[in-house]
Short mmCIF file of C-alpha atoms in Angstrom, two decimals:
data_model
loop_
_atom_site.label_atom_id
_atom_site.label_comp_id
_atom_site.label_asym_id
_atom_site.label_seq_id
_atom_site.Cartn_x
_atom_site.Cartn_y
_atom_site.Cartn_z
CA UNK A 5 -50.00 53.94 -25.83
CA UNK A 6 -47.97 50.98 -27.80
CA UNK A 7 -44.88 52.29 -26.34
CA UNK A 8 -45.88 52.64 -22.34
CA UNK A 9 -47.58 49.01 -22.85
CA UNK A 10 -43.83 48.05 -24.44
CA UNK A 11 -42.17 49.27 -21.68
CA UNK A 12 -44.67 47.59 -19.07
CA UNK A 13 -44.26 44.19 -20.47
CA UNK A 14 -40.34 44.42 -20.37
CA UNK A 15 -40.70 45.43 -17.07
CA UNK A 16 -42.61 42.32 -16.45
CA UNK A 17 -40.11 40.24 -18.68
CA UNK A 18 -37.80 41.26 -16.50
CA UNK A 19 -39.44 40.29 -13.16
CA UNK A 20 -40.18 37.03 -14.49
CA UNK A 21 -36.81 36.29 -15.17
CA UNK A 22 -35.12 38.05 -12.13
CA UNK A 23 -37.73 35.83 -10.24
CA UNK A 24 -36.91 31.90 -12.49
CA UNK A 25 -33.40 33.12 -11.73
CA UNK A 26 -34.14 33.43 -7.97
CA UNK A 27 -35.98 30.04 -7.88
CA UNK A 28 -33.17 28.50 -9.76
CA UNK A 29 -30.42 29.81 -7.36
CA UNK A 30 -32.62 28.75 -4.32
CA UNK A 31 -33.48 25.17 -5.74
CA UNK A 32 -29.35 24.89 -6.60
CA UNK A 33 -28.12 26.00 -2.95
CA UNK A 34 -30.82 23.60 -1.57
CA UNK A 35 -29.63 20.96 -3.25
CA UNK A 36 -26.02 21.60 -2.27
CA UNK A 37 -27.46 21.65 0.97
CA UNK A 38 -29.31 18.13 0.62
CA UNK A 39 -26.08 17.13 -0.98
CA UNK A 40 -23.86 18.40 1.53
CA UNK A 41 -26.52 16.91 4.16
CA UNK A 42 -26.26 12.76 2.49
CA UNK A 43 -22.48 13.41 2.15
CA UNK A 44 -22.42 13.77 6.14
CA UNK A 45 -24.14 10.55 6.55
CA UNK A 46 -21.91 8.43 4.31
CA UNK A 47 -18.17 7.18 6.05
CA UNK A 48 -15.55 7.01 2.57
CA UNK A 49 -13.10 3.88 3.55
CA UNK A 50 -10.07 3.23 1.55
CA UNK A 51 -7.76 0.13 2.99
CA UNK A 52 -5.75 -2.27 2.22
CA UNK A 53 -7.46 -6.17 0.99
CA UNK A 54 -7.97 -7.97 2.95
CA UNK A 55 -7.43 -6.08 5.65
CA UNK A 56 -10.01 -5.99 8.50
CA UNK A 57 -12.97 -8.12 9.76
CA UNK A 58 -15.98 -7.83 7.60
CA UNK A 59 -17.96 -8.05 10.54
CA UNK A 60 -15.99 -5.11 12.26
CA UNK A 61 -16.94 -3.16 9.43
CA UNK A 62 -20.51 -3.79 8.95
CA UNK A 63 -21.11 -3.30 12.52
CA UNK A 64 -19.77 0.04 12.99
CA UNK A 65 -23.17 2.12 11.74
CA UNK A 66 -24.92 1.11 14.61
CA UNK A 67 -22.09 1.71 16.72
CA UNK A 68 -21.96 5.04 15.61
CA UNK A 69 -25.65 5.92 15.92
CA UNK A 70 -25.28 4.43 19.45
CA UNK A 71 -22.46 7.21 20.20
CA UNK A 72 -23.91 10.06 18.43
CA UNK A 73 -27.57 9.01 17.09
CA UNK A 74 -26.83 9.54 13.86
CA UNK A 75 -27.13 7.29 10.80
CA UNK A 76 -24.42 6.36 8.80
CA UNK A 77 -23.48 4.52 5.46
CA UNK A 78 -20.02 3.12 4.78
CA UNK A 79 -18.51 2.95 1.49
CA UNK A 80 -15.37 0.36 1.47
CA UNK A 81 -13.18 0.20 -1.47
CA UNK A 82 -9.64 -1.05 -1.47
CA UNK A 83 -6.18 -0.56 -2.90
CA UNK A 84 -2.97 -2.76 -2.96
CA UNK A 85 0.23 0.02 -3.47
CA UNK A 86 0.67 2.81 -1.65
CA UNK A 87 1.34 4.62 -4.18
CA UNK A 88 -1.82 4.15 -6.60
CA UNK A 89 -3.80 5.56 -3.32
CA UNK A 90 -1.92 8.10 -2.58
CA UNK A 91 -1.93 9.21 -6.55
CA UNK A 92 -5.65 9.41 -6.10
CA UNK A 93 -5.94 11.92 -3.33
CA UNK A 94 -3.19 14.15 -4.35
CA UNK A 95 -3.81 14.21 -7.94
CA UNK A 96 -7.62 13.30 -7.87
CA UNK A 97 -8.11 14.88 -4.78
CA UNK A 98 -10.23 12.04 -4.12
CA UNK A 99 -12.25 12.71 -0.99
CA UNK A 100 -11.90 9.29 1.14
CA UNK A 101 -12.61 10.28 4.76
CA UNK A 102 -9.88 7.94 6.05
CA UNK A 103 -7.78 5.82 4.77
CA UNK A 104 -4.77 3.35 5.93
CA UNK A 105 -0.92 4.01 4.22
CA UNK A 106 2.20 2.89 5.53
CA UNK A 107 4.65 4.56 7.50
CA UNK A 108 6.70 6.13 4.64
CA UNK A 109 3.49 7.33 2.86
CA UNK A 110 2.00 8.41 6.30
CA UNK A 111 5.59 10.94 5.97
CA UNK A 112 5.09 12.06 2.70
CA UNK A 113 1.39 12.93 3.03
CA UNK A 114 2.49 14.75 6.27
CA UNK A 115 4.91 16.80 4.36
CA UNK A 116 2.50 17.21 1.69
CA UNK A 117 -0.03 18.92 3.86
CA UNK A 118 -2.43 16.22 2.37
CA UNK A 119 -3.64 15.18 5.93
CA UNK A 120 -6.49 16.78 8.38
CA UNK A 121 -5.67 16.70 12.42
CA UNK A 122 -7.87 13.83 13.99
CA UNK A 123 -10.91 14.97 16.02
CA UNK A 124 -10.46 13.10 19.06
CA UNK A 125 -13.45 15.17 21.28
CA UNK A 126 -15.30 12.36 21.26
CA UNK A 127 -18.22 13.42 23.68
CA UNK A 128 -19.35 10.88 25.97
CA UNK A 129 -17.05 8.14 24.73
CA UNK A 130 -13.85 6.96 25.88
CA UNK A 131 -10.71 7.93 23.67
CA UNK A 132 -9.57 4.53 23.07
CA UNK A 133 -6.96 5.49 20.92
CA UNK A 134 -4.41 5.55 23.79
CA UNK A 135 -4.11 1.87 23.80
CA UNK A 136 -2.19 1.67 21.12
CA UNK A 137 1.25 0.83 22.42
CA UNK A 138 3.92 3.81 23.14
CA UNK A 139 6.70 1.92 21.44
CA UNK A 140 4.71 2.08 18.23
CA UNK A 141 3.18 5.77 18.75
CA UNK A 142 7.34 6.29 19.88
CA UNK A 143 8.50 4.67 16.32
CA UNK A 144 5.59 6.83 14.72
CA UNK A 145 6.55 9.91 15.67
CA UNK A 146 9.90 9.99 14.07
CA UNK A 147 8.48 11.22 11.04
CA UNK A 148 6.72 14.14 12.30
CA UNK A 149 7.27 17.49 10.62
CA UNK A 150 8.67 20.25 12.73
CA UNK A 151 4.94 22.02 13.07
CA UNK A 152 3.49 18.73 13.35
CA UNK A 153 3.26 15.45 15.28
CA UNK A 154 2.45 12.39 13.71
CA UNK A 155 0.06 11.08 16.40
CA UNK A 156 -1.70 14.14 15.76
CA UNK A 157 -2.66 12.59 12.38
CA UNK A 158 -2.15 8.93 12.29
CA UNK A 159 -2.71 6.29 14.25
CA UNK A 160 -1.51 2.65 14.38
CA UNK A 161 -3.14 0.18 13.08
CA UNK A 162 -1.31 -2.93 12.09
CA UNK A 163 2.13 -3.71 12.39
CA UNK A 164 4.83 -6.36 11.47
CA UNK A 165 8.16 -7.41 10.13
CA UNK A 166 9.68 -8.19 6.60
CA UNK A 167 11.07 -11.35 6.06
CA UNK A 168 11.50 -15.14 4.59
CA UNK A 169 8.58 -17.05 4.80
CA UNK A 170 10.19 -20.85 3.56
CA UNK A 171 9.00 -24.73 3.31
CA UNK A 172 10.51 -27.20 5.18
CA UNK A 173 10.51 -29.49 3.37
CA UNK A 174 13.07 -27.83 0.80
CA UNK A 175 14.74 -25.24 3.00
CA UNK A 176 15.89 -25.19 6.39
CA UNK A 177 15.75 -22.60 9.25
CA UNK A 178 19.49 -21.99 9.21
CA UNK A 179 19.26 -21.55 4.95
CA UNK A 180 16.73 -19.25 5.85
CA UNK A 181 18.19 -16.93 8.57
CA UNK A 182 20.31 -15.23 6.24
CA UNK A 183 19.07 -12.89 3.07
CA UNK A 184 21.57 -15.22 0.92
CA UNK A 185 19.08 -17.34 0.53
CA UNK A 186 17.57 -14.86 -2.23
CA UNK A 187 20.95 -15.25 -4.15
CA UNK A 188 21.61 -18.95 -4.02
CA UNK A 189 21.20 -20.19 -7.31
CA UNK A 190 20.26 -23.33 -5.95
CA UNK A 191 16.43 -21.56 -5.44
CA UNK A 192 16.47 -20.47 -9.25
CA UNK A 193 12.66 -20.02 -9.98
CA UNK A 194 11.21 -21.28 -6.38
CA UNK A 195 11.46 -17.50 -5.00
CA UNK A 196 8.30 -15.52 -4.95
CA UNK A 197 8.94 -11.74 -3.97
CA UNK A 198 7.14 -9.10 -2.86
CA UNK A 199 5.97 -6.12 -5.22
CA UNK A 200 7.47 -3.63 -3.01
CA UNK A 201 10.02 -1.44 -4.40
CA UNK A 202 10.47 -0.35 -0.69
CA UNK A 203 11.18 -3.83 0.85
CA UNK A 204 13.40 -5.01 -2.25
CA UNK A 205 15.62 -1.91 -2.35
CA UNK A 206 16.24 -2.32 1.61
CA UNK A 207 16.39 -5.89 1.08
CA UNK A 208 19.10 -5.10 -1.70
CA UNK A 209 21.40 -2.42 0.72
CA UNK A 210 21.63 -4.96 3.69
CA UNK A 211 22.56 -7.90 1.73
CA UNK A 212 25.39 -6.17 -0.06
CA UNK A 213 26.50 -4.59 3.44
CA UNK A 214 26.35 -7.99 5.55
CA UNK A 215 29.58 -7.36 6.39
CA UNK A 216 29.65 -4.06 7.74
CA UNK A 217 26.79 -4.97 9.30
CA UNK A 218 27.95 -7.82 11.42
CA UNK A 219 31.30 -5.29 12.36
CA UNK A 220 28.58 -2.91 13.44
CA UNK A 221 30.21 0.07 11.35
CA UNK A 222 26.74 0.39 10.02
CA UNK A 223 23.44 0.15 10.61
CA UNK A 224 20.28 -1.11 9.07
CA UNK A 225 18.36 1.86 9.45
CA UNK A 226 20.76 3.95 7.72
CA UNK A 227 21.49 1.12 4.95
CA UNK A 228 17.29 0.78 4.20
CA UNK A 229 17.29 5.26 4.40
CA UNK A 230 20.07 5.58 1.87
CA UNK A 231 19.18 7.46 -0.90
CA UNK A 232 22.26 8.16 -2.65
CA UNK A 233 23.03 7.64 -6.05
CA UNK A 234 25.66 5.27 -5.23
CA UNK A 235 23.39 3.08 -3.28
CA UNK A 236 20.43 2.92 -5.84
CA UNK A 237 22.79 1.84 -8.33
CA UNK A 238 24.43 -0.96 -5.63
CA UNK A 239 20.26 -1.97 -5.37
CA UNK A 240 19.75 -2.32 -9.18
CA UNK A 241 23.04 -4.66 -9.06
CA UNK A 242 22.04 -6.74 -6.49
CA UNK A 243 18.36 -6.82 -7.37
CA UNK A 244 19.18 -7.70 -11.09
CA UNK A 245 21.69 -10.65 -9.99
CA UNK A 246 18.98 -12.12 -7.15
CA UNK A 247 16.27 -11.78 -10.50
CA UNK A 248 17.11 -14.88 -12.05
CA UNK A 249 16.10 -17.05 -9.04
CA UNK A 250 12.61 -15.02 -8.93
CA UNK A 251 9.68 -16.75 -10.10
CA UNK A 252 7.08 -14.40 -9.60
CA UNK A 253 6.35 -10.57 -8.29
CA UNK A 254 3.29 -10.61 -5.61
CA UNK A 255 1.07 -8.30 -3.76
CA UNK A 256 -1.60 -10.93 -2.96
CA UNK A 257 -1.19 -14.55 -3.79
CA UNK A 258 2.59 -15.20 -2.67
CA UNK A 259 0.89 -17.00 0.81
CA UNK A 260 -1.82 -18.88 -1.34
CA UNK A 261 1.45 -20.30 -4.11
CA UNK A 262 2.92 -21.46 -0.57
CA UNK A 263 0.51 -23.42 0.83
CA UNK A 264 0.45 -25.48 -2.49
CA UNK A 265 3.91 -26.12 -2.62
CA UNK A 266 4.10 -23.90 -5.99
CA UNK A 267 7.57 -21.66 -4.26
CA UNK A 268 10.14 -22.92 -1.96
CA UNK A 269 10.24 -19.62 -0.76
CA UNK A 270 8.78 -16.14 -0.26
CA UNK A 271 9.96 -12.57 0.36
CA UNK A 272 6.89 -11.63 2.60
CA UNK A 273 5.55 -9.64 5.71
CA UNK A 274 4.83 -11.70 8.72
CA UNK A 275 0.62 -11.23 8.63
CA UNK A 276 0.77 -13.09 5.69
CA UNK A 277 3.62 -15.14 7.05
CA UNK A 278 0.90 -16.23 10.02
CA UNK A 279 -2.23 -16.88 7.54
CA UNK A 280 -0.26 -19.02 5.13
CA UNK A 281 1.84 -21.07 8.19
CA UNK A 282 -1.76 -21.75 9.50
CA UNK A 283 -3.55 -22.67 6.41
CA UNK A 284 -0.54 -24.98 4.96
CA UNK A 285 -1.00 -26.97 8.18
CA UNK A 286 -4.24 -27.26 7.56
CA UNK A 287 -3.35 -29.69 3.99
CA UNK A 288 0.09 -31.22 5.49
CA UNK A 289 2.27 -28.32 3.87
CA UNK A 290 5.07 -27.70 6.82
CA UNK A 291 5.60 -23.48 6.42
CA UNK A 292 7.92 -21.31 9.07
CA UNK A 293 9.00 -17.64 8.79
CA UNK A 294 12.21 -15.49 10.19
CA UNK A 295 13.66 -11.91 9.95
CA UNK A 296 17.49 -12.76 8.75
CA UNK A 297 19.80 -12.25 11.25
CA UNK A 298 21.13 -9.46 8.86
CA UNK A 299 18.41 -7.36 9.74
CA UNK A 300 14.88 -6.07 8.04
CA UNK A 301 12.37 -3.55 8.11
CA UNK A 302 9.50 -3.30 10.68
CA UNK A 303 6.85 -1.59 8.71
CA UNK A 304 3.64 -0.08 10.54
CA UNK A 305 0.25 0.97 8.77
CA UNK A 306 -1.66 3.63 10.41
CA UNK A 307 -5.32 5.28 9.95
CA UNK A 308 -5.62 8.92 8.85
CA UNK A 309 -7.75 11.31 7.32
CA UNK A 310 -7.01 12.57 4.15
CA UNK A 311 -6.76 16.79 3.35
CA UNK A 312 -10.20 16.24 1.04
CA UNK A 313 -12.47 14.40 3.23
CA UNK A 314 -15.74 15.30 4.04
CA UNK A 315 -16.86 13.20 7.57
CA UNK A 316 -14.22 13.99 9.56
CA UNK A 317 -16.23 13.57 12.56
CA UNK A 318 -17.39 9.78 11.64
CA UNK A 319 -13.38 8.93 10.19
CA UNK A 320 -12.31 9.67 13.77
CA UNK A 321 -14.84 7.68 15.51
CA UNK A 322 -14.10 5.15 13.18
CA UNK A 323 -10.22 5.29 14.19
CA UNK A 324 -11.42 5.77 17.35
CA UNK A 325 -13.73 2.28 17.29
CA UNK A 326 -10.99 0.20 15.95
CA UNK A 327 -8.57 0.78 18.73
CA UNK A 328 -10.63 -1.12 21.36
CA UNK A 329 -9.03 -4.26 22.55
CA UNK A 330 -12.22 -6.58 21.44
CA UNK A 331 -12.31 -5.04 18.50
CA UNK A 332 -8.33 -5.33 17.54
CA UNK A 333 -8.99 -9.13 18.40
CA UNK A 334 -11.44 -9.72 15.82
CA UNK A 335 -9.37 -8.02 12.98
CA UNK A 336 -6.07 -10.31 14.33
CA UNK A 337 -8.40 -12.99 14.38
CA UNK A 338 -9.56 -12.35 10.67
CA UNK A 339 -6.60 -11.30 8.96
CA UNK A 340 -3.64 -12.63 10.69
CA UNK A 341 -2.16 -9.05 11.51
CA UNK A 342 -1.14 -7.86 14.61
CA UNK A 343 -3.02 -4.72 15.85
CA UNK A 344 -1.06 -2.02 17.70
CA UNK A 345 -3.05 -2.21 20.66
CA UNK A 346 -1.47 -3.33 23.47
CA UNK A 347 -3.61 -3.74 26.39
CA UNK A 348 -4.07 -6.58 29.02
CA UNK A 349 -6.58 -7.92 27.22
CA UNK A 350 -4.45 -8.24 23.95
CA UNK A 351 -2.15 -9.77 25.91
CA UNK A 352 -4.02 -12.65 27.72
CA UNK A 353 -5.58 -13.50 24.52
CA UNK A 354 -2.47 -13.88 22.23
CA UNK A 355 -0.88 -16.03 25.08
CA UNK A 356 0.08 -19.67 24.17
CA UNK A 357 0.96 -21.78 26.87
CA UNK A 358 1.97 -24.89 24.68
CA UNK A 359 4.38 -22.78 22.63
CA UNK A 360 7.96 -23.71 23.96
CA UNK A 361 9.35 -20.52 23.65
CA UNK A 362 9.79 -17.30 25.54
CA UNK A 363 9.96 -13.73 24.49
CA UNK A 364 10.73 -10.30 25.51
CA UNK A 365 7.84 -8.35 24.55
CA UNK A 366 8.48 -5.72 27.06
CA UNK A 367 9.19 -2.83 24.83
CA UNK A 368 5.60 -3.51 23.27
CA UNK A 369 3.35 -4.12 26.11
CA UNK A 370 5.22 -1.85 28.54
CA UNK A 371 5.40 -2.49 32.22
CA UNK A 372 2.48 -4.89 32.15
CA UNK A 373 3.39 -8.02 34.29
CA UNK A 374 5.25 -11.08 32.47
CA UNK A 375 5.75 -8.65 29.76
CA UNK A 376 9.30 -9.75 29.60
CA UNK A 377 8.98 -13.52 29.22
CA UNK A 378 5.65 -14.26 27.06
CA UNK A 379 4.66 -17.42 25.33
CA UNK A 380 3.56 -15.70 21.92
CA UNK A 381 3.57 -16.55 18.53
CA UNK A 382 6.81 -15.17 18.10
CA UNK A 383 5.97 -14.72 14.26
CA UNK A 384 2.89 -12.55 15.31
CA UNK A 385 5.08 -10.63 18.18
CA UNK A 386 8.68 -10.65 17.09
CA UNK A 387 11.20 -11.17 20.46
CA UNK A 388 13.02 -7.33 21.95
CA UNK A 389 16.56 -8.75 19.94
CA UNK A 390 14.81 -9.31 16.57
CA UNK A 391 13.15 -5.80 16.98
CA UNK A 392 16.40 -4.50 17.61
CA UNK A 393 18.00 -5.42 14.57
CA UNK A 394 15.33 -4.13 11.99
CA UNK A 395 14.20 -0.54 11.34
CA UNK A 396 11.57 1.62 9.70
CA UNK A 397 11.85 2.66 6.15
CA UNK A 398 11.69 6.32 6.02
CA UNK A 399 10.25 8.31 2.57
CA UNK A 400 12.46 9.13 -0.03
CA UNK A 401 10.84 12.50 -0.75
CA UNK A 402 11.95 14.03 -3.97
CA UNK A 403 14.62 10.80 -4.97
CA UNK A 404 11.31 8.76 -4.90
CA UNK A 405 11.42 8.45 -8.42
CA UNK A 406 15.36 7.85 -8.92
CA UNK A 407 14.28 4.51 -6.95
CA UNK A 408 10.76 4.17 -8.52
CA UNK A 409 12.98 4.20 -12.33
CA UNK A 410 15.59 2.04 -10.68
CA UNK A 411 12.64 -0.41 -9.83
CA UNK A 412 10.89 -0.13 -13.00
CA UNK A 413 14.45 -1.12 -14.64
CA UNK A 414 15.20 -4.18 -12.56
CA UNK A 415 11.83 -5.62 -13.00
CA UNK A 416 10.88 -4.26 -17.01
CA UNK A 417 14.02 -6.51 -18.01
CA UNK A 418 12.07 -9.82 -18.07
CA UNK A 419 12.94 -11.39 -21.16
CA UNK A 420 15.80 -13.30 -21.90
CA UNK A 421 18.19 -13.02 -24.90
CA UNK A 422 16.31 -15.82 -27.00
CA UNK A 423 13.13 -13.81 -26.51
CA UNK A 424 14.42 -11.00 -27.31
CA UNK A 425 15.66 -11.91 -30.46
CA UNK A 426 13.01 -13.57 -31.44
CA UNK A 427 11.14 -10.07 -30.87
CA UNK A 428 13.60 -8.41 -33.12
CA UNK A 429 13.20 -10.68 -35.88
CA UNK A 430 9.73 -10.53 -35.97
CA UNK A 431 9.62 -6.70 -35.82
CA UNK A 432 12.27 -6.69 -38.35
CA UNK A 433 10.08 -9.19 -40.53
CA UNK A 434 7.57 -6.91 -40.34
CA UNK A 435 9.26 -4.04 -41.53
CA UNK A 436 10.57 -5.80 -44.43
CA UNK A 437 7.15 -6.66 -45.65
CA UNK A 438 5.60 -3.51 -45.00
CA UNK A 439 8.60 -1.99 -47.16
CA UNK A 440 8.07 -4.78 -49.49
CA UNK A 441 4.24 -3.85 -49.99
CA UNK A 442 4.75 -0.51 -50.00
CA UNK A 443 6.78 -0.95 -53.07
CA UNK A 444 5.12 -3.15 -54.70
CA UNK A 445 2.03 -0.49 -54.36
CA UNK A 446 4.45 2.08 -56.01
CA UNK A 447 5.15 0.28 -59.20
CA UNK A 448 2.11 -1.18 -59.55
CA UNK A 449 0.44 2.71 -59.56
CA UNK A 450 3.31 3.64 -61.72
CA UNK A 451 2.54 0.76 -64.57
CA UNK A 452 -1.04 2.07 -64.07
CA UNK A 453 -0.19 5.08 -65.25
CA UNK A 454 2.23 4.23 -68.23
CA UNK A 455 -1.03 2.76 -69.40
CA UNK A 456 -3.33 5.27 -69.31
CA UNK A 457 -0.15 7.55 -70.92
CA UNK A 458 -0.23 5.22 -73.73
CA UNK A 459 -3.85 4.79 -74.25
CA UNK A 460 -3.59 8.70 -74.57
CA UNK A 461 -0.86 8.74 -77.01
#
């Protein structure tokens, strides 16, 4: 009797457990499924600082529930290298829903498989994304993989050139049209550069090939592409001569230093270029920018959506909602970029009728009338000639890192010889007293025990 009632209550053991286990499982999958459920309302946004109209941002929620009736929450967190982001999605697989690189990066995620194809069945509203303009989508496109298009993943957002933002009141426009500048002694320590390894290595080639350049046996875009061995060590040469005159290395506060009259001169992009010429007005500080007539890089940033995120559908709309011609406006307005839109509207807005000169920005606007001869900020919208003689920086793939140790060399050798020395010394100091007490430990342990040796004897 014992033994059947045994038997019974194991088989209700059993039950009891096969049923927890069932409840378990069901309250885990459910709450995967609430989880997976809040993810879908939440919009992941990694950008650049500084980089977009707060405004913009915080409206877009309700312009999303207004195109699909569905709530959303944004979360907005920002980055200032290309490569630190792009560390944390490959390596972290970090699951950002979209996020804004630069054109190189935009290649090597590409290649990487690390981006997701842009949803652009938007339902009942317009595809806005076609305003961008074709040049850019054109310039884009030329690093798409041979299974892939770029547009198909990326899309323009900002764009701009590389060049010497300078004060006039220590430099002039014709010391500044030329990259010399960087290497004229005369600017020792009033030179704030960039902290791109990108712009300063392509900086580097096209200064030591001014010559070839202006004989046209070469051009810029293979100069800035040029990945050889030969021309990463020219870059470290050039870059480690032009170091002396550098002050500082900036991501951020090169524009700010500027407008206080803290640099002479800085290595910049034009965006910045535009906020700092505006705000140095503002105290009496006389600023101006140019792209050497050697040539420079014309960089573009571009929204995508990374291989681990989890909204697809809201990252696209959100793509999608930045591309609208009142929208661009408010970011240009706030930030000092220049959107890739290019619509009428864009157009008629950035007009300046007081400005004096005249530029070609028919390859940007397209076939839109007075296209060819617009008075525009010519910093904001560089003229068909100065386009002409700058190029996009391409990625490095696999020599990446030859240039990223080349980089870490030029800039890692910041001390001078006195310093150094004096480093040496110290350290050497040290060592000698450590040796020193080390010894002096020894002997005294050894008198020790002499002592006790004699006390035994």
């Amino acid at each position: 009797m014992s033994y059947k009632l045994s038997i019974v209550k194991n088989k209700m053991m059993k039950r009891i457990i096969n049923i927890l286990i069932l409840l378990c499982c069901i309250a885990f999958l459910s709450s995967c499924g609430n989880s997976t459920e809040e993810r879908s309302r939440v919009l992941k946004i990694y950008n650049w600082a500084d980089y977009i109209d707060e405004d913009v941002l915080a409206e877009f929620p309700d312009w999303y529930k207004q195109q699909t009736g569905e709530d959303l929450r944004i979360i907005y967190q920002v980055f200032d290298i290309n490569e630190i982001m792009l560390t944390k999605i490959e390596r972290g697989h970090e699951d950002f829903d979209v996020v804004c690189p630069s054109e190189y990066i935009i290649e090597r995620m590409l290649r990487k498989d690390l981006l997701l194809p842009i949803d652009r069945n938007f339902g009942h509203t317009p595809d806005y994304i076609p305003n961008v303009s074709p040049y850019i989508r054109h310039e884009l496109n030329k690093t798409s993989q041979p299974e892939r298009q770029t547009e198909d993943y990326a899309v323009p957002y900002m764009w701009g050139t590389a060049g010497i933002l300078f004060n006039k009141k220590f430099i002039t426009a014709e010391e500044a049209g030329t990259w010399d500048i960087l290497w004229d002694s005369k600017n020792r320590g009033k030179i704030l550069m960039k902290d791109s390894y990108r712009d300063a290595y392509g900086t580097a080639i096209i200064y030591a090939h001014a010559r070839e350049l202006a004989d046209s046996t070469v051009t810029v875009e293979q100069l800035m592409n040029d990945n050889s061995p030969q021309a990463i060590a020219l870059a470290e040469q050039r870059l480690k001569e032009m170091k002396p005159n550098i002050a500082g290395w900036e991501a951020d506060f090169g524009k700010e230093m500027m407008t206080k009259n803290k640099a002479w001169i800085n290595f910049t992009w034009s965006g910045d270029a535009v906020w700092a010429i505006e705000e140095a007005d503002a105290v009496g500080v006389e600023l101006d920018y140019t792209v050497p007539r050697e040539g420079s890089n014309i960089w573009y940033d571009g929204w995508v959506i990374p291989r681990y995120a989890r909204n697809v559908k809201a990252a696209s709309y959100f793509i999608n909602y930045l591309c609208q011609p009142s929208v661009a406006l408010r970011n240009m307005d706030a930030i000092g970029y220049v959107s890739a839109v290019a619509t009428p509207e864009i157009m008629e807005a950035k007009t300046d009728t007081t400005l004096d000169v005249h530029s070609d920005l028919s390859y940007f606007f397209g076939p839109l009338p007075g296209a060819d001869s617009l008075q525009i900020d010519p910093v904001q919208y560089p003229d068909r000639c100065v386009v002409e003689r700058c190029a996009m920086i391409r990625d490095f793939g696999d020599r990446t890192e030859l240039v990223l140790e080349m980089w870490s060399r030029v800039k890692g050798d910041n001390l001078n010889t006195g310093i150094v020395l004096l480093i040496f010394a110290v350290f050497g100091l040290l060592f000698i007293w450590l040796v020193y007490a080390k010894i002096r430990k020894y002997k005294q342990k050894r008198r020790h025990r002499l002592r006790r040796k004699r006390k035994r004897g």
